[in-house]
């Protein structure tokens, strides 16, 4: 041990230091002594400890060396550990941005390869084709949300309020921001917009417990109004300072209000294209509405920002980790505050004691939303109101933006495949952004998704790819209905395979009813698919009498219906025989598995009879 002390002292002198050893030097000596398995009381005497003669463990030396270190060393170590823990807990990405040279991450676009919306609209949007870099001092989704909620830096302007009464007696506040308002104009003759105005109108649907005064809504409204368009914020029932005037409240799937507002604006300002933008729960409502309406909606284009998509998945996610439970609690406080504003109505329609004791969004939905909305259970409410079930029927150009680090609406709920299968939908996902945050720039004065939506709607409006005027669609897709019990008919081939068969479509039925002269031809076309014994699909020629041919002469000709009936009987017999073969094969497998020797003997004796049942590889073995 004395040798180690002398070596360390000599090294300090060679480095230009005095002969005294620092606490760090003593710590290094102790570590080396422990590695060598040394024990020595002389080191304590050298350190001035006054330890008596005897064997002392090296662990004691380490404790002594550690006790001689200044307090600030431990403070620095503890702070570093806290920084590392908080960096992971709050999902900071500053170091990652630093390694990438603060260039940001590219926007990932998911779409149908045949999509004309991408080829002619999104491909021209520089924002969506570029990168997103979060504000450096907001390089965390949680900081983004905190900054948006507490400050947000919204632009300063004043809305024009219009109270709109819906058919069930409810009242909605429509807050307008006209292009002339941000340009210094004034209202003419007390009217908001002239009926002949062709300026596009953008409807904004806020998120849960949010209204037109929310910072992110103001960012979007101001951005679009600066382009020269008119914006109207459709506040949810009971929000925006308006009382509840009916027994109906809004929820995550309440589409009646947006439907009536869209129809009202389309009828009143028929010359103006109508666009819609939904945020958070408002995005879920908007996409669900677009899926319910299909081709009937007069909306020319839309955007969905940070939608929850699947409420069941989001409900599980928001109770998974500590930080998610914090958001769950914060949302619950907002919902309870909303219920408190309308306590007289809530007390009559819902379980007020349960609302007061609610500690999660699920609790609130159980005691309030399900009772008011007549849902059997909370999960039933979540399933029926999730917009993911309606994505397939969206018929208007729709831009969907979601952040993969959204701490409220998880990326697990994003319907990647459904969006890719719909040629009208463009899904834009970013690595960072948080929930409705997306602040960018040194001063965090700009919101990236607001710029992206503004550019998308502008490019869409300038081209021929907007959704057309309102048109009737006779049969809408209902996501809660199953297509399994609605045919299609089966096509049984000779080898027993079952495949899908095209049935007569509604368009063909309508065409046959409207075309009186072609009744016979339409009937032949409707049965044009004939199932033969070999499984081939034949298209028979149209049945008609040749000149001079009598009906009796034509009676011997098989009609498509007769051929189909005969073929179907043949196919059913083949299916029955195939089922019998399958049963014999299962019996043989059971015997072989239980008694291998018996199975081999049966195979040898009945080889010829089992020729048509067993596979060739089994018979050969």
XYZ file of C-alpha atoms in Angstrom:
621
model
C 0.000 0.000 0.000
C 2.864 2.327 0.827
C 4.305 1.673 -2.630
C 1.034 2.782 -4.271
C 1.055 6.000 -2.247
C 4.646 6.735 -3.203
C 3.968 6.056 -6.897
C 0.997 8.394 -6.921
C 2.964 11.109 -5.097
C 5.854 10.811 -7.534
C 3.452 11.096 -10.500
C 1.928 14.281 -9.094
C 5.378 15.847 -8.748
C 6.303 14.897 -12.316
C 3.069 16.565 -13.501
C 4.136 19.809 -11.817
C 1.923 19.478 -8.753
C 3.004 19.456 -5.132
C 3.465 16.238 -3.266
C 0.076 16.370 -1.528
C -2.508 13.900 -2.765
C -6.011 15.076 -3.612
C -9.126 13.173 -2.535
C -9.447 11.890 -6.083
C -5.870 10.527 -5.917
C -6.636 8.763 -2.641
C -9.752 7.324 -4.272
C -7.696 5.920 -7.178
C -5.207 4.432 -4.718
C -8.027 2.748 -2.827
C -9.455 1.277 -6.033
C -6.077 -0.141 -7.026
C -5.566 -1.510 -3.537
C -8.905 -3.241 -3.675
C -8.064 -4.755 -7.063
C -4.819 -6.112 -5.574
C -6.621 -7.403 -2.492
C -4.457 -5.334 -0.141
C -5.234 -4.314 3.416
C -3.144 -1.797 5.351
C -3.681 0.434 8.386
C -0.695 2.512 7.396
C -2.791 4.196 4.726
C -5.139 5.468 7.393
C -2.224 6.860 9.326
C -0.941 8.476 6.133
C -4.366 10.058 5.660
C -4.381 11.296 9.222
C -7.151 9.082 10.406
C -5.419 7.836 13.528
C -6.620 4.267 13.075
C -4.791 1.858 15.407
C -2.651 -0.981 14.194
C -4.547 -3.908 12.753
C -6.045 -5.210 9.580
C -8.631 -2.851 8.008
C -10.745 -3.812 4.939
C -10.262 -1.894 1.709
C -13.987 -1.005 1.795
C -13.199 1.207 4.724
C -10.517 2.874 2.661
C -13.053 3.628 -0.057
C -15.451 5.138 2.456
C -12.671 7.252 3.903
C -11.635 8.478 0.453
C -15.245 9.230 -0.480
C -15.766 11.193 2.712
C -12.859 13.467 1.821
C -14.454 14.546 -1.482
C -16.043 18.017 -1.572
C -19.842 18.185 -1.331
C -20.197 19.853 -4.725
C -18.951 16.658 -6.401
C -21.930 14.740 -5.066
C -24.291 17.549 -6.007
C -23.027 17.444 -9.584
C -23.377 13.654 -9.746
C -26.940 13.755 -8.411
C -27.894 16.505 -10.851
C -26.467 14.525 -13.762
C -28.482 11.482 -12.748
C -31.650 13.563 -12.494
C -31.022 15.070 -15.925
C -30.600 11.620 -17.466
C -33.785 10.362 -15.809
C -35.813 13.414 -16.830
C -34.405 13.272 -20.366
C -35.863 9.812 -20.792
C -39.034 10.378 -18.782
C -39.999 13.567 -20.638
C -38.886 12.111 -23.990
C -36.446 14.858 -24.897
C -34.868 14.640 -28.346
C -32.428 17.553 -28.232
C -29.342 15.326 -28.460
C -30.820 13.477 -31.435
C -31.545 16.788 -33.146
C -27.976 17.855 -32.417
C -26.490 14.747 -34.021
C -28.656 15.341 -37.106
C -27.378 18.882 -37.374
C -30.737 20.396 -36.366
C -32.154 19.565 -39.798
C -35.275 17.934 -38.408
C -36.963 14.740 -39.570
C -38.658 14.175 -42.893
C -42.434 13.903 -42.998
C -43.533 10.328 -43.659
C -46.412 10.190 -46.151
C -48.709 7.166 -46.413
C -51.124 6.970 -49.349
C -52.535 4.818 -52.113
C -49.953 4.615 -54.934
C -52.758 5.409 -57.385
C -53.821 8.497 -55.453
C -54.395 11.520 -57.650
C -54.536 13.637 -54.498
C -50.899 12.905 -53.761
C -49.710 13.186 -57.343
C -51.426 16.487 -58.075
C -51.846 18.126 -54.658
C -49.554 16.876 -51.897
C -46.555 16.545 -54.201
C -46.771 20.318 -54.681
C -46.899 21.088 -50.939
C -43.434 22.166 -49.835
C -44.283 21.889 -46.143
C -45.355 18.251 -46.398
C -42.435 17.405 -48.667
C -39.955 18.989 -46.258
C -38.865 18.404 -42.668
C -40.118 19.334 -39.231
C -37.728 20.620 -36.553
C -39.197 21.419 -33.161
C -38.204 24.554 -31.279
C -34.915 23.694 -29.567
C -36.052 24.652 -26.082
C -39.293 22.716 -26.625
C -37.641 19.490 -27.784
C -40.082 17.293 -25.866
C -43.727 16.440 -26.578
C -44.595 17.244 -22.979
C -42.954 20.654 -23.135
C -44.843 21.296 -26.374
C -48.164 20.570 -24.676
C -47.273 22.572 -21.576
C -46.248 25.582 -23.647
C -49.377 25.300 -25.806
C -51.644 25.105 -22.761
C -50.020 27.764 -20.603
C -48.934 30.272 -23.213
C -49.115 29.262 -26.864
C -48.373 32.739 -28.254
C -51.674 33.018 -30.153
C -52.215 35.904 -32.575
C -54.438 38.708 -31.341
C -57.767 39.287 -33.094
C -61.498 39.373 -32.367
C -64.106 36.903 -33.607
C -67.579 37.748 -34.874
C -70.109 35.570 -33.040
C -73.181 33.962 -34.555
C -75.563 31.841 -32.474
C -76.839 28.887 -34.469
C -79.837 26.808 -33.382
C -79.887 23.149 -34.371
C -82.958 21.026 -34.992
C -83.047 19.394 -31.536
C -83.186 22.755 -29.756
C -79.497 23.005 -28.985
C -77.462 26.175 -29.505
C -73.989 26.408 -31.017
C -71.677 29.407 -31.089
C -70.171 29.999 -34.525
C -67.187 32.337 -34.238
C -66.193 33.935 -37.548
C -62.863 35.371 -38.608
C -63.067 36.986 -42.031
C -60.233 37.779 -44.350
C -61.139 41.440 -44.030
C -60.745 41.257 -40.237
C -57.042 40.476 -40.380
C -56.604 43.000 -43.190
C -58.260 45.842 -41.274
C -61.680 45.592 -42.929
C -65.077 46.027 -41.291
C -68.436 44.319 -41.406
C -70.805 45.633 -44.077
C -74.497 46.139 -43.274
C -74.307 43.844 -40.262
C -73.944 40.719 -42.415
C -71.060 38.304 -42.083
C -70.729 37.224 -45.725
C -72.803 37.973 -48.792
C -74.668 35.010 -50.249
C -72.952 35.479 -53.599
C -69.459 35.444 -52.120
C -67.166 32.817 -53.652
C -64.469 33.094 -50.973
C -63.772 29.636 -49.490
C -65.079 28.944 -45.987
C -63.081 26.782 -43.565
C -64.922 25.168 -40.648
C -62.739 24.431 -37.607
C -63.825 21.806 -35.059
C -61.875 22.180 -31.754
C -60.736 19.406 -29.443
C -62.061 18.137 -26.125
C -63.258 21.001 -23.858
C -61.575 23.485 -26.237
C -63.226 26.382 -28.018
C -62.360 29.248 -30.342
C -60.201 30.907 -27.688
C -57.681 28.039 -27.603
C -54.207 28.994 -28.797
C -53.923 26.332 -31.500
C -57.344 27.241 -32.920
C -56.303 30.885 -33.138
C -53.050 29.970 -34.875
C -54.954 28.036 -37.549
C -57.756 30.576 -37.974
C -55.341 33.479 -38.326
C -53.148 31.597 -40.796
C -56.067 30.770 -43.082
C -57.645 34.229 -42.799
C -54.339 35.811 -43.795
C -54.557 33.838 -47.042
C -57.809 35.631 -47.830
C -60.291 32.950 -46.789
C -63.100 33.066 -44.230
C -62.926 30.902 -41.103
C -65.723 29.794 -38.793
C -65.044 27.935 -35.539
C -67.859 25.560 -34.617
C -67.746 25.517 -30.815
C -69.060 22.390 -29.134
C -72.338 22.544 -27.252
C -71.985 24.161 -23.875
C -68.615 25.731 -24.710
C -67.650 29.193 -25.842
C -69.817 30.787 -23.161
C -73.091 29.348 -24.498
C -75.537 27.521 -22.248
C -77.012 24.095 -22.915
C -80.521 24.591 -24.323
C -81.466 20.942 -24.920
C -80.918 17.526 -23.387
C -78.171 16.662 -25.861
C -74.451 17.031 -25.166
C -71.560 16.563 -27.534
C -69.237 13.563 -27.326
C -66.375 12.030 -29.300
C -68.735 10.746 -31.982
C -71.428 13.436 -32.030
C -71.694 14.363 -35.721
C -75.135 15.974 -35.760
C -73.801 19.474 -35.095
C -71.131 19.453 -37.804
C -73.659 17.966 -40.231
C -76.193 20.744 -39.633
C -73.550 23.473 -39.737
C -72.124 22.202 -43.029
C -75.559 21.906 -44.623
C -76.549 25.358 -43.377
C -73.433 27.025 -44.757
C -73.732 25.164 -48.040
C -77.326 26.281 -48.499
C -76.694 29.871 -47.464
C -73.382 30.370 -49.287
C -73.787 27.955 -52.158
C -71.140 29.691 -54.269
C -68.363 29.314 -51.686
C -66.343 26.079 -51.411
C -66.479 24.596 -47.924
C -63.474 23.012 -46.229
C -63.227 21.538 -42.737
C -60.407 21.033 -40.226
C -60.748 18.945 -37.072
C -58.321 18.836 -34.147
C -58.003 16.049 -31.561
C -61.543 14.921 -30.652
C -62.791 17.354 -33.283
C -60.735 15.427 -35.845
C -62.395 12.182 -34.776
C -65.817 13.807 -35.139
C -64.947 15.227 -38.555
C -63.612 11.963 -40.009
C -66.604 10.058 -38.634
C -68.940 12.595 -40.247
C -67.151 12.326 -43.598
C -67.400 8.539 -43.443
C -71.088 8.639 -42.561
C -71.941 11.032 -45.373
C -69.765 9.496 -48.067
C -70.388 11.170 -51.400
C -73.292 13.227 -50.044
C -71.205 15.746 -48.134
C -70.712 19.194 -49.687
C -67.271 19.471 -48.059
C -64.661 20.042 -50.776
C -61.644 18.999 -48.697
C -60.677 18.379 -45.096
C -57.816 17.931 -42.651
C -57.581 15.846 -39.471
C -54.983 16.864 -36.875
C -53.853 14.566 -34.033
C -56.971 12.415 -34.118
C -57.370 9.651 -31.516
C -58.739 7.381 -34.292
C -59.487 4.378 -32.062
C -60.908 5.386 -28.684
C -60.558 1.894 -27.246
C -56.818 1.829 -27.943
C -56.349 5.374 -26.648
C -58.242 4.540 -23.465
C -55.850 1.676 -22.752
C -52.836 3.809 -23.641
C -53.690 6.781 -21.450
C -53.671 4.559 -18.361
C -50.432 2.750 -19.179
C -47.649 4.947 -17.797
C -47.315 7.574 -15.095
C -47.018 10.482 -17.516
C -50.085 9.304 -19.468
C -52.093 9.046 -16.266
C -51.179 12.658 -15.596
C -52.808 13.662 -18.901
C -55.789 11.475 -18.098
C -56.200 13.321 -14.824
C -55.841 16.717 -16.506
C -58.488 15.859 -19.118
C -60.797 14.636 -16.375
C -60.491 17.934 -14.540
C -61.471 19.735 -17.743
C -64.490 17.485 -18.271
C -65.634 17.926 -14.669
C -65.337 21.675 -15.107
C -67.485 21.427 -18.241
C -70.084 19.422 -16.311
C -69.986 21.948 -13.468
C -70.962 24.714 -15.904
C -74.123 22.815 -16.777
C -74.849 21.157 -13.448
C -78.654 21.645 -13.532
C -78.956 19.666 -16.758
C -76.254 17.155 -15.854
C -77.867 16.421 -12.504
C -81.097 15.519 -14.267
C -79.590 13.421 -17.061
C -76.483 11.848 -15.533
C -75.032 10.548 -12.275
C -73.801 13.738 -10.636
C -72.226 12.016 -7.634
C -70.287 9.768 -9.974
C -69.158 12.766 -12.025
C -67.840 14.535 -8.935
C -65.863 11.452 -7.889
C -64.485 10.716 -11.354
C -60.708 10.389 -11.419
C -60.280 9.442 -15.073
C -61.849 10.118 -18.448
C -63.263 6.614 -18.405
C -64.988 7.288 -15.079
C -66.515 10.479 -16.457
C -67.722 8.703 -19.588
C -69.250 5.982 -17.442
C -71.211 8.387 -15.223
C -72.017 11.088 -17.797
C -71.418 10.356 -21.487
C -72.930 6.869 -21.517
C -76.042 7.960 -19.623
C -76.662 11.071 -21.716
C -75.798 9.391 -25.019
C -77.669 6.147 -24.241
C -74.638 3.851 -24.590
C -74.722 0.477 -22.834
C -71.093 0.534 -21.664
C -68.037 2.735 -21.981
C -66.413 0.309 -24.412
C -69.566 0.333 -26.526
C -69.365 4.117 -26.656
C -65.702 3.998 -27.626
C -66.247 1.405 -30.359
C -69.232 3.134 -31.943
C -67.655 6.581 -31.893
C -64.175 5.681 -33.150
C -63.525 7.232 -36.547
C -61.254 4.348 -37.578
C -64.377 2.403 -38.579
C -65.404 5.128 -41.027
C -62.102 5.806 -42.789
C -62.922 3.485 -45.676
C -65.958 5.519 -46.747
C -64.329 8.973 -46.778
C -64.922 10.409 -50.251
C -63.295 13.839 -49.997
C -59.586 14.741 -50.153
C -58.430 14.351 -46.552
C -55.049 15.220 -45.040
C -54.351 13.472 -41.724
C -51.449 14.638 -39.535
C -50.241 12.735 -36.469
C -47.086 12.799 -34.346
C -45.506 9.501 -33.371
C -44.581 10.908 -29.953
C -48.098 12.152 -29.186
C -48.511 11.439 -25.447
C -52.325 11.594 -25.601
C -53.353 9.979 -28.907
C -51.019 7.037 -29.337
C -49.470 6.029 -32.647
C -50.813 2.515 -32.004
C -54.278 3.764 -32.990
C -53.236 5.213 -36.368
C -55.050 3.289 -39.156
C -52.096 2.897 -41.528
C -53.659 0.231 -43.754
C -57.071 1.878 -43.919
C -55.543 5.191 -44.975
C -53.346 3.487 -47.558
C -56.379 1.725 -49.026
C -58.367 4.949 -49.543
C -57.242 6.974 -52.554
C -58.698 10.161 -51.036
C -56.590 10.106 -47.859
C -53.020 11.270 -47.301
C -51.568 10.341 -43.904
C -48.629 12.522 -42.818
C -46.759 11.372 -39.713
C -43.849 13.087 -38.004
C -41.405 11.698 -35.465
C -41.954 14.631 -33.098
C -44.603 17.271 -32.515
C -46.554 16.206 -29.445
C -50.300 16.679 -29.260
C -51.327 19.730 -31.319
C -48.020 21.422 -30.450
C -45.693 21.377 -33.443
C -44.043 24.658 -32.470
C -41.118 25.659 -34.659
C -38.608 28.481 -34.856
C -36.399 29.981 -32.188
C -39.250 31.962 -30.639
C -41.916 29.240 -31.082
C -44.152 31.715 -32.867
C -45.189 29.344 -35.663
C -47.166 26.085 -35.636
C -46.023 23.617 -38.292
C -49.307 21.773 -38.797
C -51.184 25.048 -39.315
C -48.787 25.901 -42.160
C -49.192 22.412 -43.629
C -53.006 22.559 -43.569
C -53.064 26.069 -45.011
C -50.852 25.055 -47.933
C -52.721 21.786 -48.561
C -56.120 23.480 -48.759
C -54.713 26.230 -50.966
C -53.204 23.804 -53.492
C -56.359 21.678 -53.411
C -58.537 24.719 -54.075
C -56.418 25.807 -57.028
C -56.862 22.504 -58.867
C -59.696 20.305 -60.136
C -59.469 17.710 -57.358
C -61.899 19.159 -54.817
C -64.878 17.038 -53.904
C -67.898 17.946 -56.047
C -71.166 19.507 -55.026
C -73.605 17.658 -52.825
C -74.939 14.527 -54.483
C -77.108 11.659 -53.310
C -75.609 8.275 -52.567
C -78.310 5.585 -52.309
C -76.410 3.115 -50.146
C -73.895 4.280 -47.576
C -71.271 2.056 -46.043
C -72.121 1.262 -42.433
C -69.007 0.213 -40.519
C -70.958 -1.581 -37.795
C -72.545 -3.908 -40.357
C -70.702 -7.077 -41.265
C -70.286 -8.000 -44.904
C -69.887 -11.687 -44.009
C -73.640 -12.370 -43.887
C -74.444 -10.497 -47.109
C -73.148 -13.036 -49.652
C -71.157 -12.753 -52.014
C -72.263 -16.004 -53.604
C -69.838 -18.896 -53.609
C -68.123 -20.450 -56.581
C -67.420 -24.141 -56.043
C -64.786 -25.609 -58.328
C -64.211 -29.228 -59.158
C -61.452 -29.612 -56.598
C -63.661 -28.275 -53.807
C -62.253 -24.754 -53.577
C -64.588 -21.995 -52.424
C -64.088 -18.539 -53.922
C -65.962 -15.254 -54.018
C -68.496 -14.712 -56.778
C -69.662 -11.359 -58.017
C -73.329 -10.740 -57.344
C -75.641 -8.398 -59.098
C -74.900 -4.819 -58.082
C -77.400 -2.151 -57.214
C -76.343 -0.111 -60.233
C -77.305 -3.023 -62.494
C -80.667 -3.314 -60.729
C -81.355 0.378 -61.253
C -80.260 0.206 -64.867
C -82.589 -2.744 -65.477
C -85.555 -0.907 -63.979
C -84.982 2.305 -65.924
C -84.356 0.695 -69.300
C -87.767 -0.731 -70.243
C -86.729 -1.694 -73.769
C -83.755 -3.690 -72.531
C -85.525 -5.745 -69.855
C -84.686 -9.058 -71.481
C -81.085 -8.039 -72.103
C -80.665 -6.682 -68.582
C -81.981 -9.951 -67.149
C -79.482 -11.891 -69.203
C -76.655 -9.601 -68.104
C -77.617 -9.907 -64.441
C -77.183 -13.660 -64.716
C -74.166 -13.376 -66.941
C -71.851 -15.181 -64.538
C -72.405 -18.917 -64.930
C -70.655 -21.397 -62.676
C -69.542 -24.461 -64.630
C -68.562 -27.830 -63.255
C -64.904 -27.036 -63.814
C -65.120 -23.777 -61.922
C -64.753 -21.572 -65.004
C -66.824 -18.415 -65.264
C -68.725 -18.213 -68.539
C -70.489 -15.191 -69.979
C -73.433 -16.438 -72.052
C -74.700 -14.455 -74.957
C -77.943 -12.535 -74.654
C -81.002 -14.726 -75.120
C -83.198 -13.485 -77.968
C -85.280 -14.999 -80.774
C -83.765 -15.146 -84.238
C -85.925 -13.866 -87.099
C -88.428 -16.583 -87.951
C -87.711 -18.643 -84.844
C -90.695 -19.561 -82.704
C -90.910 -19.729 -78.974
C -91.352 -23.507 -79.127
C -88.111 -23.836 -81.065
C -86.385 -21.719 -78.508
C -87.867 -23.629 -75.582
C -85.193 -26.283 -75.823
C -82.463 -23.741 -75.272
C -81.160 -23.649 -71.688
C -81.551 -20.256 -70.112
C -78.855 -18.804 -67.848
C -81.062 -19.397 -64.812
C -81.463 -23.119 -65.651
C -77.734 -23.460 -66.212
C -76.975 -21.739 -62.934
C -79.396 -23.972 -61.018
C -77.961 -27.151 -62.534
C -74.409 -25.993 -61.922
C -75.188 -25.109 -58.315
C -76.614 -28.590 -57.668
C -73.497 -30.145 -59.154
C -71.269 -27.968 -56.995
C -73.189 -28.858 -53.840
C -72.754 -32.558 -54.596
C -69.032 -31.999 -55.097
C -68.832 -30.143 -51.804
C -70.611 -33.020 -50.038
C -68.189 -35.568 -51.501
C -65.247 -33.367 -50.536
C -66.548 -33.157 -46.964
C -66.760 -36.951 -46.757
C -63.170 -37.229 -47.948
C -62.108 -34.746 -45.319
C -63.810 -36.769 -42.569
C -62.076 -39.985 -43.673
C -58.751 -38.181 -43.786
C -59.234 -36.805 -40.261
C -60.112 -40.291 -38.999
C -56.964 -41.739 -40.569
C -54.810 -38.999 -39.005
C -56.334 -39.702 -35.586
C -55.582 -43.445 -35.870
C -52.014 -42.875 -37.047
C -51.384 -40.406 -34.230
C -52.722 -42.803 -31.567
C -51.570 -46.201 -32.895
C -48.816 -45.785 -35.520
C -48.585 -49.538 -36.262
C -52.336 -49.873 -36.794
C -52.308 -46.844 -39.073
C -49.504 -48.308 -41.201
C -51.341 -51.615 -41.478
C -54.539 -49.896 -42.590
C -52.592 -47.904 -45.148
C -51.080 -51.120 -46.576
C -54.391 -53.021 -46.695
C -56.607 -50.205 -47.994
C -54.031 -48.466 -50.169
C -56.148 -48.724 -53.295
C -59.343 -47.538 -51.574
C -57.591 -44.602 -49.932
C -56.093 -43.505 -53.215
C -58.610 -40.706 -53.678
C -58.522 -39.588 -50.061
C -54.901 -39.460 -48.917
C -52.367 -37.048 -50.392
C -49.839 -38.497 -52.813
C -46.918 -37.846 -50.430
C -48.589 -39.944 -47.679
C -49.378 -42.865 -50.012
C -45.841 -42.869 -51.358
C -44.324 -42.864 -47.853
